[in-house]
mmCIF file of C-alpha atoms in Angstrom:
data_model
loop_
_atom_site.group_PDB
_atom_site.id
_atom_site.type_symbol
_atom_site.label_atom_id
_atom_site.label_comp_id
_atom_site.label_asym_id
_atom_site.label_seq_id
_atom_site.Cartn_x
_atom_site.Cartn_y
_atom_site.Cartn_z
ATOM 1 C CA MET A 1 -2.899 -21.603 -11.698
ATOM 2 C CA LYS A 2 -5.211 -20.374 -8.995
ATOM 3 C CA ILE A 3 -4.385 -20.685 -5.318
ATOM 4 C CA GLN A 4 -7.426 -22.908 -4.769
ATOM 5 C CA GLU A 5 -6.214 -25.238 -7.514
ATOM 6 C CA VAL A 6 -2.803 -25.397 -5.856
ATOM 7 C CA MET A 7 -4.414 -26.255 -2.532
ATOM 8 C CA ASN A 8 -6.428 -29.002 -4.227
ATOM 9 C CA LYS A 9 -3.448 -30.418 -6.105
ATOM 10 C CA TYR A 10 -1.110 -30.164 -3.143
ATOM 11 C CA PRO A 11 -3.100 -31.182 -0.032
ATOM 12 C CA VAL A 12 -0.822 -29.362 2.372
ATOM 13 C CA THR A 13 -1.520 -26.852 5.071
ATOM 14 C CA VAL A 14 -1.823 -23.548 3.222
ATOM 15 C CA GLY A 15 -3.353 -21.331 5.848
ATOM 16 C CA LYS A 16 -3.843 -17.586 6.049
ATOM 17 C CA ASP A 17 -0.538 -17.343 7.923
ATOM 18 C CA ALA A 18 1.384 -19.361 5.333
ATOM 19 C CA PRO A 19 4.379 -17.498 3.897
ATOM 20 C CA ILE A 20 3.600 -16.186 0.424
ATOM 21 C CA SER A 21 6.937 -17.596 -0.717
ATOM 22 C CA ASP A 22 5.680 -21.108 0.077
ATOM 23 C CA VAL A 23 2.576 -20.485 -2.020
ATOM 24 C CA ALA A 24 4.686 -19.107 -4.859
ATOM 25 C CA ASP A 25 6.921 -22.160 -4.588
ATOM 26 C CA LEU A 26 3.901 -24.400 -5.200
ATOM 27 C CA LEU A 27 2.917 -22.331 -8.233
ATOM 28 C CA VAL A 28 6.209 -22.973 -10.008
ATOM 29 C CA LYS A 29 6.399 -26.706 -9.279
#
């Protein structure tokens, strides 16, 4: 799943300063 798809599916604040672990957490959910 692409990051953009994650951002679309999970309308949360995923900014440039967001921890990569948070982004990875979304990928596995």
